[in-house]
Amino acid sequence: MRAVFVQTFVVLLLPVTIGTAADRPNILWLIAEDFGPHLGCWGTKEVSTPNLDALATAGVRYPRFFTTAPVCSPSRSAFMTGMYQTTIGAHNHRSHRDDGYKLPEGVRVLTDWLRDAGYFTANVRELPPELGFKGTGKTDWNFAYEGQPFDSDRWADLKTHQPFFAQVNFQETHRTFHAPRHADPDKVEIPPYYPDHPVTREDWAKYLDSATELDRKVGLILKQLKEDGLAENTVVVFLGDNGQSHVRGKQFCYDSGLNVPLIVRWPKAFPIPKHFTPGTVDERLLASIDLAPTMLAIAGAMKPEKMQGEIFLSDSAGTPRKYVFGARDRCDETVFRFRTVRTERYRYIRNFTPERPFLQKNDYKERQYPVWTLLPELDAAGKLTPLQKFLTAPTMPEEELYDVVADPHETKNFASSAEHQGTLKELRIMLEQWIEESNDQGRQLEPPELAAAKGATKTGSDPNAGSSPKEREKKQKGAKAAKKTD
């Protein structure tokens, strides 16, 4: 196992190769919220995703791409720094919104490194009016950022500021779903750990409808990129920020919570880098923290020595990963501590809070997830299968081990299987080693009163403040109003 984890950080000066705009490609990230790999090119039925399918055909699709957290704020804190959220103290969902917590010395967001390399940066909200929608501008980091992490929020600035790194964030697959009807609930394929019930089918169909709407908007962005003369010199990256917004998906450490789509299309104006073959599927294990150093390599900048992500494209690409790691900590008012390691064949999960039920109380899930409340109702009526009753059990197993090749839905736990003890011990050791070497800050749970306040440390604080420019503006307006009252 690579020794890339340290407990101290130093400020590094990045040696960069600064060229002209024509020497280096632009980079455009298209980020979907709460979205698993449920696209036509992944084989999903009852979804219409011609634009993303075409992007995959022209580029490379990565089916083994995993976020390091199954919920947005720790996941985004990780992939925007190239660091595990557990290493940098950003592991609890929507934490540090009112306490001024800063990143450890030497850790920076990707846009800061890219600006040093001569890139213009944008988190696009304002799109051409004819597109009919705006980007969300979501950041949602679990640390305080001083200054402006992006140079602009306007698409119109990109053409005149090259090379650029830009993001467009899409809300569609985040609840509440609100897309036009497309999928037939009777024809959707639902995972076996959910009850086959009209409520489940309707909810899954709405999720797929949201994916269809997401694809429509992505198509408009790609069309605009071409019309602006930017398509042939822009690397396009499509990804999800965490797994599907369903029970046992988002906020949980199964593939359904951590496996998200990644598609990369390389521009025609630039030589194709090593480890990239257009029109193929790349089966390498990748972690979302690998994006940051890979983007720096594309930009002609070296990876910071302490950055934990690994380059997966270009001459600087490292040895393919044998393991990817993930973690879940407090989400809203609900405390779990899960740690997980995934290989090409197996997923091992260690539950450090096994005395708590899977359906531990969570206001957000109870309001937004109809299957969350359906499960205990069906359980009380004796209408759940043994597999489905796992979700309503009063406790959780301390260890879980799944053969994800033979059992992609992770339904059969081999942790107590005699023939799997060798694999169990190997992955247990690798996970324990990662926890130590990465300096996992989640080994100590938050105090109960802080968890009950959803991470807020001051009376009247909004834990959701800072999740997007809209939320930040709301916070600023509230502060100004309070000041006038005083």
Coordinates of C-alpha atoms in Angstrom, one line a residue:
M1 CA 0.0 0.0 0.0
R2 CA 1.3 3.4 -1.0
A3 CA 2.5 5.5 1.9
V4 CA 0.9 8.8 1.0
F5 CA -0.8 9.8 4.2
V6 CA 0.8 12.2 6.7
Q7 CA -0.3 14.1 9.7
T8 CA 1.4 17.4 9.1
F9 CA 1.3 19.7 6.1
V10 CA 3.7 22.2 4.6
V11 CA 3.2 25.0 2.1
L12 CA 4.6 24.0 -1.2
L13 CA 5.5 26.1 -4.2
L14 CA 4.2 24.4 -7.3
P15 CA 6.6 24.2 -10.2
V16 CA 4.4 24.8 -13.2
T17 CA 4.9 24.9 -16.9
I18 CA 3.1 28.1 -17.9
G19 CA 2.3 28.3 -21.6
T20 CA -0.2 30.2 -23.7
A21 CA -3.9 29.5 -23.8
A22 CA -3.3 27.5 -27.0
D23 CA -0.8 25.3 -25.2
R24 CA -3.1 23.9 -22.5
P25 CA -6.7 22.8 -22.7
N26 CA -9.6 24.4 -20.9
I27 CA -11.4 22.1 -18.4
L28 CA -15.1 22.0 -17.8
W29 CA -16.7 19.9 -15.0
L30 CA -20.4 19.0 -15.2
I31 CA -21.4 17.9 -11.7
A32 CA -24.7 16.1 -11.0
E33 CA -26.0 15.9 -7.4
D34 CA -26.9 12.6 -5.6
F35 CA -26.6 10.6 -8.8
G36 CA -25.5 7.0 -9.3
P37 CA -24.5 5.5 -12.7
H38 CA -28.0 5.4 -14.0
L39 CA -27.5 6.3 -17.6
G40 CA -28.4 4.6 -20.8
C41 CA -24.7 3.9 -21.5
W42 CA -24.6 2.0 -18.1
G43 CA -27.5 -0.1 -19.2
T44 CA -30.3 1.6 -17.2
K45 CA -33.7 1.1 -18.6
E46 CA -36.5 3.7 -18.6
V47 CA -34.1 6.6 -18.7
S48 CA -33.3 8.8 -21.8
T49 CA -29.7 10.1 -21.7
P50 CA -28.6 10.5 -25.4
N51 CA -26.3 13.5 -24.6
L52 CA -24.3 11.8 -21.9
D53 CA -24.3 8.5 -23.8
A54 CA -22.8 10.3 -26.8
L55 CA -20.2 11.9 -24.4
A56 CA -19.2 8.5 -23.3
T57 CA -19.0 7.2 -26.9
A58 CA -16.7 10.1 -27.8
G59 CA -14.7 9.8 -24.5
V60 CA -14.0 7.3 -21.8
R61 CA -16.4 5.9 -19.3
Y62 CA -15.1 4.9 -15.8
P63 CA -17.5 2.4 -14.1
R64 CA -15.2 2.0 -11.0
F65 CA -15.1 5.6 -9.9
F66 CA -16.0 6.2 -6.2
T67 CA -16.4 9.3 -4.1
T68 CA -14.8 9.2 -0.7
A69 CA -18.0 10.1 1.1
P70 CA -21.6 9.3 0.3
V71 CA -23.0 12.8 0.9
C72 CA -22.3 16.1 -0.7
S73 CA -20.4 18.4 1.6
P74 CA -17.6 15.9 2.8
S75 CA -17.4 14.5 -0.8
R76 CA -17.1 18.0 -2.3
S77 CA -14.6 19.0 0.3
A78 CA -12.5 16.0 -0.7
F79 CA -12.6 16.2 -4.4
M80 CA -12.0 19.9 -4.5
T81 CA -8.8 19.6 -2.4
G82 CA -7.6 16.2 -3.5
M83 CA -7.6 15.2 0.2
Y84 CA -9.7 12.7 2.2
Q85 CA -12.3 14.6 4.1
T86 CA -11.4 12.6 7.2
T87 CA -7.8 13.8 7.0
I88 CA -8.6 17.5 6.7
G89 CA -11.4 17.6 9.3
A90 CA -14.2 18.0 6.8
H91 CA -15.9 14.6 7.4
N92 CA -19.1 15.7 9.3
H93 CA -21.8 16.8 6.9
R94 CA -22.3 20.6 6.8
S95 CA -19.9 21.2 9.7
H96 CA -17.8 24.2 10.4
R97 CA -20.4 26.6 8.9
D98 CA -20.1 29.1 11.8
D99 CA -16.8 28.4 13.6
G100 CA -14.2 29.7 11.0
Y101 CA -12.5 26.4 10.6
K102 CA -9.8 26.5 8.0
L103 CA -8.0 23.9 5.9
P104 CA -4.7 22.5 7.4
E105 CA -1.6 24.4 6.3
G106 CA -0.6 23.5 2.8
V107 CA -4.0 22.2 1.7
R108 CA -5.8 24.3 -0.8
V109 CA -8.8 24.0 -3.1
L110 CA -8.1 23.0 -6.7
T111 CA -9.0 26.4 -8.1
D112 CA -6.2 28.1 -6.1
W113 CA -3.6 25.7 -7.5
L114 CA -5.0 26.2 -11.0
R115 CA -4.9 30.0 -10.7
D116 CA -1.2 29.7 -9.8
A117 CA -0.8 27.8 -13.0
G118 CA -2.5 30.6 -15.0
Y119 CA -6.0 29.3 -15.3
F120 CA -9.2 31.4 -15.1
T121 CA -11.7 29.8 -12.8
A122 CA -15.5 29.9 -12.8
N123 CA -18.4 28.3 -10.9
V124 CA -21.0 29.0 -13.5
R125 CA -24.5 30.2 -12.5
E126 CA -25.3 32.7 -15.2
L127 CA -25.8 30.9 -18.5
P128 CA -27.0 32.3 -21.9
P129 CA -30.7 33.2 -21.4
E130 CA -31.8 31.0 -24.3
L131 CA -30.7 27.9 -22.4
G132 CA -33.6 28.6 -19.9
F133 CA -31.8 27.6 -16.7
K134 CA -29.0 28.5 -14.4
G135 CA -26.2 26.6 -12.7
T136 CA -26.6 26.1 -8.9
G137 CA -23.1 27.4 -8.1
K138 CA -22.9 24.8 -5.4
T139 CA -19.7 24.5 -3.3
D140 CA -20.8 23.1 0.1
W141 CA -17.4 22.8 1.7
N142 CA -16.9 22.0 5.4
F143 CA -14.3 24.7 5.9
A144 CA -14.1 28.4 5.8
Y145 CA -12.7 30.0 2.6
E146 CA -11.3 33.5 2.7
G147 CA -11.7 35.5 -0.5
Q148 CA -13.3 34.2 -3.7
P149 CA -12.6 30.5 -4.7
F150 CA -13.7 31.3 -8.3
D151 CA -13.0 34.3 -10.5
S152 CA -16.4 34.4 -12.1
D153 CA -19.9 32.8 -12.2
R154 CA -20.7 33.8 -15.8
W155 CA -20.5 31.6 -18.8
A156 CA -19.9 34.6 -21.0
D157 CA -16.5 35.2 -19.4
L158 CA -15.1 31.8 -20.5
K159 CA -14.4 32.6 -24.1
T160 CA -12.3 35.6 -23.3
H161 CA -10.5 34.0 -20.4
Q162 CA -8.6 31.0 -21.6
P163 CA -7.3 28.6 -20.4
F164 CA -10.1 28.2 -17.9
F165 CA -11.4 25.7 -15.4
A166 CA -15.1 25.9 -15.0
Q167 CA -17.9 24.0 -13.2
V168 CA -21.6 23.8 -13.9
N169 CA -23.5 22.2 -11.1
F170 CA -26.9 20.5 -11.7
Q171 CA -29.6 20.0 -9.1
E172 CA -32.0 17.8 -11.0
T173 CA -31.2 14.4 -9.3
H174 CA -31.2 15.9 -5.8
R175 CA -34.6 15.7 -4.1
T176 CA -37.2 17.0 -4.4
F177 CA -37.6 15.6 -7.9
H178 CA -39.4 17.9 -10.3
A179 CA -38.8 16.6 -13.9
P180 CA -41.3 15.9 -16.7
R181 CA -42.7 12.4 -16.7
H182 CA -40.8 9.9 -18.9
A183 CA -40.2 6.6 -17.1
D184 CA -43.0 4.0 -16.7
P185 CA -43.0 3.0 -13.0
D186 CA -44.2 -0.5 -13.9
K187 CA -41.1 -1.0 -16.1
V188 CA -38.3 0.4 -13.9
E189 CA -35.8 -2.1 -12.4
I190 CA -35.6 -1.6 -8.6
P191 CA -32.9 -3.1 -6.4
P192 CA -34.0 -6.2 -4.5
Y193 CA -33.4 -4.7 -1.1
Y194 CA -36.4 -2.4 -1.7
P195 CA -39.9 -3.6 -1.4
D196 CA -41.6 -4.0 -4.8
H197 CA -44.4 -1.6 -4.1
P198 CA -46.1 1.2 -6.0
V199 CA -44.5 3.9 -3.8
T200 CA -41.1 2.5 -4.5
R201 CA -41.7 2.2 -8.2
E202 CA -43.1 5.7 -8.5
D203 CA -40.2 7.2 -6.5
W204 CA -37.6 5.4 -8.6
A205 CA -39.3 6.5 -11.8
K206 CA -39.2 10.1 -10.7
Y207 CA -35.5 9.7 -10.0
L208 CA -34.9 8.4 -13.6
D209 CA -37.0 11.3 -14.9
S210 CA -34.7 13.7 -13.2
A211 CA -31.8 12.0 -14.9
T212 CA -33.5 12.4 -18.2
E213 CA -33.9 16.1 -17.5
L214 CA -30.3 16.4 -16.3
D215 CA -29.2 14.9 -19.6
R216 CA -31.3 17.5 -21.5
K217 CA -29.6 20.3 -19.7
V218 CA -26.1 18.8 -20.2
G219 CA -26.9 18.6 -23.9
L220 CA -27.6 22.3 -24.0
I221 CA -24.3 23.1 -22.2
L222 CA -22.4 20.9 -24.7
K223 CA -24.1 22.6 -27.6
Q224 CA -23.3 26.0 -26.3
L225 CA -19.7 25.0 -25.8
K226 CA -19.5 24.0 -29.5
E227 CA -21.3 27.2 -30.6
D228 CA -18.8 29.3 -28.7
G229 CA -15.9 27.6 -30.5
L230 CA -14.7 26.0 -27.2
A231 CA -15.5 22.3 -27.7
E232 CA -12.3 21.4 -29.5
N233 CA -10.0 22.8 -26.9
T234 CA -11.9 21.9 -23.7
V235 CA -11.6 18.7 -21.6
V236 CA -15.2 17.8 -20.5
V237 CA -15.6 15.9 -17.2
F238 CA -19.0 14.6 -16.1
L239 CA -19.4 13.2 -12.6
G240 CA -21.7 12.8 -9.6
D241 CA -20.9 14.3 -6.3
N242 CA -22.2 11.3 -4.3
G243 CA -24.4 8.3 -4.9
Q244 CA -28.1 7.9 -5.6
S245 CA -30.6 9.8 -3.5
H246 CA -32.4 6.7 -2.2
V247 CA -32.6 4.6 0.9
R248 CA -29.3 2.6 1.2
G249 CA -27.7 5.0 -1.4
K250 CA -26.8 8.5 -0.3
Q251 CA -25.3 8.6 3.2
F252 CA -24.4 4.9 3.2
C253 CA -21.1 3.2 2.3
Y254 CA -22.3 0.7 -0.2
D255 CA -21.6 1.0 -3.9
S256 CA -25.0 2.6 -4.2
G257 CA -23.8 5.5 -2.0
L258 CA -20.2 5.8 -3.3
N259 CA -20.2 4.7 -7.0
V260 CA -21.0 7.6 -9.3
P261 CA -20.6 8.1 -13.0
L262 CA -17.4 9.6 -14.5
I263 CA -17.1 10.4 -18.2
V264 CA -14.2 12.3 -19.7
R265 CA -14.1 13.6 -23.2
W266 CA -10.7 14.7 -24.6
P267 CA -10.6 17.7 -27.0
K268 CA -9.5 17.3 -30.6
A269 CA -7.1 20.2 -30.5
F270 CA -4.7 18.4 -28.1
P271 CA -2.7 15.2 -28.2
I272 CA -4.5 12.3 -26.5
P273 CA -2.7 11.6 -23.2
K274 CA -1.4 8.3 -22.0
H275 CA -4.0 6.0 -20.4
F276 CA -6.8 7.5 -22.5
T277 CA -8.4 5.7 -25.4
P278 CA -11.6 7.5 -26.8
G279 CA -14.6 5.3 -27.1
T280 CA -13.6 2.8 -24.4
V281 CA -14.5 1.8 -20.9
D282 CA -11.6 2.1 -18.3
E283 CA -12.0 -0.4 -15.5
R284 CA -9.4 1.1 -13.2
L285 CA -10.3 1.8 -9.6
L286 CA -10.5 5.6 -9.2
A287 CA -11.3 7.8 -6.2
S288 CA -12.8 11.2 -6.6
I289 CA -9.8 12.8 -4.9
D290 CA -7.8 11.6 -8.0
L291 CA -9.6 14.3 -10.0
A292 CA -7.6 17.3 -8.5
P293 CA -4.1 16.1 -9.2
T294 CA -5.2 14.8 -12.7
M295 CA -6.5 18.3 -13.6
L296 CA -3.3 19.8 -12.4
A297 CA -1.4 17.4 -14.7
I298 CA -3.6 18.4 -17.6
A299 CA -2.9 22.1 -16.7
G300 CA 0.9 21.5 -16.8
A301 CA 1.3 21.8 -13.0
M302 CA 2.9 19.2 -10.7
K303 CA 0.9 17.5 -8.1
P304 CA 1.5 19.0 -4.6
E305 CA 3.6 16.6 -2.6
K306 CA 1.1 16.2 0.2
M307 CA -2.0 15.8 -2.0
Q308 CA -3.5 12.3 -1.4
G309 CA -5.2 11.9 -4.8
E310 CA -3.4 10.2 -7.6
I311 CA -3.0 11.2 -11.3
F312 CA -4.7 8.8 -13.6
L313 CA -4.0 10.5 -17.0
S314 CA -0.8 11.7 -18.7
D315 CA 2.8 10.5 -18.4
S316 CA 2.6 11.3 -14.6
A317 CA -0.1 8.7 -14.0
G318 CA 0.7 6.4 -11.1
T319 CA 0.3 2.7 -10.6
P320 CA -3.4 1.7 -10.7
R321 CA -5.1 1.6 -7.3
K322 CA -5.7 -1.7 -5.6
Y323 CA -8.0 -0.1 -3.0
V324 CA -10.3 2.8 -2.7
F325 CA -11.5 4.1 0.6
G326 CA -14.7 5.8 1.9
A327 CA -16.2 7.2 5.1
R328 CA -19.5 8.4 6.5
D329 CA -19.8 10.4 9.7
R330 CA -22.6 12.7 11.0
C331 CA -25.2 13.6 8.5
D332 CA -27.6 16.3 9.7
E333 CA -28.5 15.2 13.3
T334 CA -27.8 11.5 12.6
V335 CA -24.6 10.0 13.8
F336 CA -23.0 6.9 12.2
R337 CA -19.4 6.1 11.7
F338 CA -18.7 3.9 8.7
R339 CA -15.4 3.2 7.1
T340 CA -15.0 1.1 3.9
V341 CA -12.4 -0.2 1.5
R342 CA -13.2 -1.5 -2.0
T343 CA -11.2 -3.6 -4.4
E344 CA -12.1 -4.7 -7.9
R345 CA -14.0 -7.6 -6.4
Y346 CA -14.9 -6.9 -2.8
R347 CA -16.3 -4.2 -0.5
Y348 CA -15.5 -4.3 3.2
I349 CA -17.4 -2.0 5.6
R350 CA -16.6 -1.5 9.3
N351 CA -19.5 -0.1 11.3
F352 CA -18.2 1.7 14.4
T353 CA -21.7 2.4 15.6
P354 CA -23.4 -1.0 15.2
E355 CA -25.8 -0.5 18.1
R356 CA -27.7 2.1 16.0
P357 CA -30.4 1.1 13.5
F358 CA -30.1 1.6 9.7
L359 CA -33.2 3.7 9.8
Q360 CA -31.9 5.9 12.7
K361 CA -34.0 9.0 13.0
N362 CA -33.2 11.6 10.3
D363 CA -35.6 14.5 9.7
Y364 CA -34.4 15.0 6.1
K365 CA -34.9 11.4 5.1
E366 CA -38.3 11.2 6.7
R367 CA -39.5 14.2 4.8
Q368 CA -37.9 13.5 1.4
Y369 CA -37.6 9.7 1.0
P370 CA -41.0 8.0 0.7
V371 CA -39.5 4.5 0.9
W372 CA -37.8 5.5 4.2
T373 CA -41.2 5.7 5.9
L374 CA -42.7 2.9 3.8
L375 CA -40.2 0.3 5.1
P376 CA -41.3 0.2 8.8
E377 CA -44.9 0.2 7.8
L378 CA -44.5 -2.9 5.6
D379 CA -42.3 -4.5 8.2
A380 CA -45.0 -4.1 10.8
A381 CA -47.5 -5.7 8.4
G382 CA -45.1 -8.6 7.8
K383 CA -44.6 -7.7 4.1
L384 CA -40.8 -7.5 3.9
T385 CA -38.4 -10.2 2.7
P386 CA -35.5 -11.1 4.9
L387 CA -33.2 -9.0 2.7
Q388 CA -35.4 -6.0 3.0
K389 CA -35.8 -6.5 6.8
F390 CA -32.1 -5.7 7.1
L391 CA -33.0 -2.1 6.7
T392 CA -35.5 -2.2 9.6
A393 CA -33.4 -4.1 12.0
P394 CA -32.7 -2.5 15.4
T395 CA -28.9 -2.9 15.0
M396 CA -26.3 -3.2 12.2
P397 CA -23.5 -5.7 11.8
E398 CA -20.0 -4.6 12.9
E399 CA -18.5 -5.9 9.7
E400 CA -19.8 -6.4 6.2
L401 CA -18.1 -8.1 3.2
Y402 CA -19.6 -8.3 -0.2
D403 CA -18.5 -9.9 -3.5
V404 CA -19.5 -7.0 -5.7
V405 CA -18.8 -9.0 -8.9
A406 CA -21.1 -11.9 -8.1
D407 CA -23.5 -9.8 -6.1
P408 CA -23.5 -6.2 -7.4
H409 CA -26.4 -5.2 -5.1
E410 CA -24.4 -6.2 -2.1
T411 CA -27.1 -8.5 -0.6
K412 CA -25.0 -11.4 0.9
N413 CA -22.7 -10.5 3.8
F414 CA -19.7 -12.8 3.8
A415 CA -18.1 -11.4 7.0
S416 CA -18.8 -14.6 8.8
S417 CA -18.1 -17.0 5.9
A418 CA -15.2 -19.3 6.6
E419 CA -14.0 -19.3 3.0
H420 CA -13.8 -15.5 2.9
Q421 CA -11.8 -15.0 6.1
G422 CA -8.6 -14.4 4.2
T423 CA -10.2 -11.6 2.3
L424 CA -11.9 -10.2 5.4
K425 CA -8.6 -10.1 7.3
E426 CA -6.7 -8.5 4.4
L427 CA -9.3 -5.7 4.0
R428 CA -9.7 -5.2 7.7
I429 CA -5.9 -4.6 7.9
M430 CA -5.9 -2.3 4.9
L431 CA -8.7 -0.3 6.4
E432 CA -7.1 0.0 9.8
Q433 CA -3.8 1.0 8.1
W434 CA -5.6 3.7 6.1
I435 CA -7.3 5.1 9.2
E436 CA -4.0 5.5 10.9
E437 CA -1.8 6.7 8.0
S438 CA -4.4 9.2 6.8
N439 CA -4.9 10.5 10.3
D440 CA -8.7 9.9 10.4
Q441 CA -10.2 12.8 12.3
G442 CA -13.4 10.9 12.8
R443 CA -12.1 8.5 15.4
Q444 CA -13.6 10.8 18.0
L445 CA -17.3 11.4 17.5
E446 CA -18.8 14.9 17.8
P447 CA -20.3 15.8 21.2
P448 CA -24.0 14.8 21.3
E449 CA -25.1 18.4 21.7
L450 CA -23.2 19.4 18.5
A451 CA -24.7 16.5 16.6
A452 CA -28.2 17.5 17.8
A453 CA -27.7 21.0 16.5
K454 CA -26.7 19.5 13.1
G455 CA -23.2 20.9 13.4
A456 CA -24.1 24.5 14.4
T457 CA -22.0 25.9 17.2
K458 CA -23.8 29.2 17.7
T459 CA -27.4 29.9 18.6
G460 CA -29.3 30.8 15.5
S461 CA -26.7 29.4 13.0
D462 CA -28.0 27.7 9.9
P463 CA -26.0 24.5 9.2
N464 CA -27.0 24.8 5.5
A465 CA -25.4 28.2 5.2
G466 CA -22.6 28.3 2.6
S467 CA -23.9 25.3 0.6
S468 CA -24.3 27.5 -2.4
P469 CA -24.1 31.2 -3.4
K470 CA -27.8 31.5 -2.8
E471 CA -27.4 30.2 0.8
R472 CA -24.4 32.5 1.3
E473 CA -26.4 35.5 0.1
K474 CA -29.3 34.5 2.5
K475 CA -26.8 34.3 5.4
Q476 CA -25.3 37.7 4.5
K477 CA -28.8 39.3 4.2
G478 CA -29.7 37.9 7.6
A479 CA -26.5 39.3 9.2
K480 CA -27.2 42.7 7.7
A481 CA -30.8 42.7 8.9
A482 CA -29.6 41.7 12.4
K483 CA -27.1 44.5 12.4
K484 CA -29.7 47.1 11.5
T485 CA -32.0 45.8 14.3
D486 CA -29.1 46.2 16.8

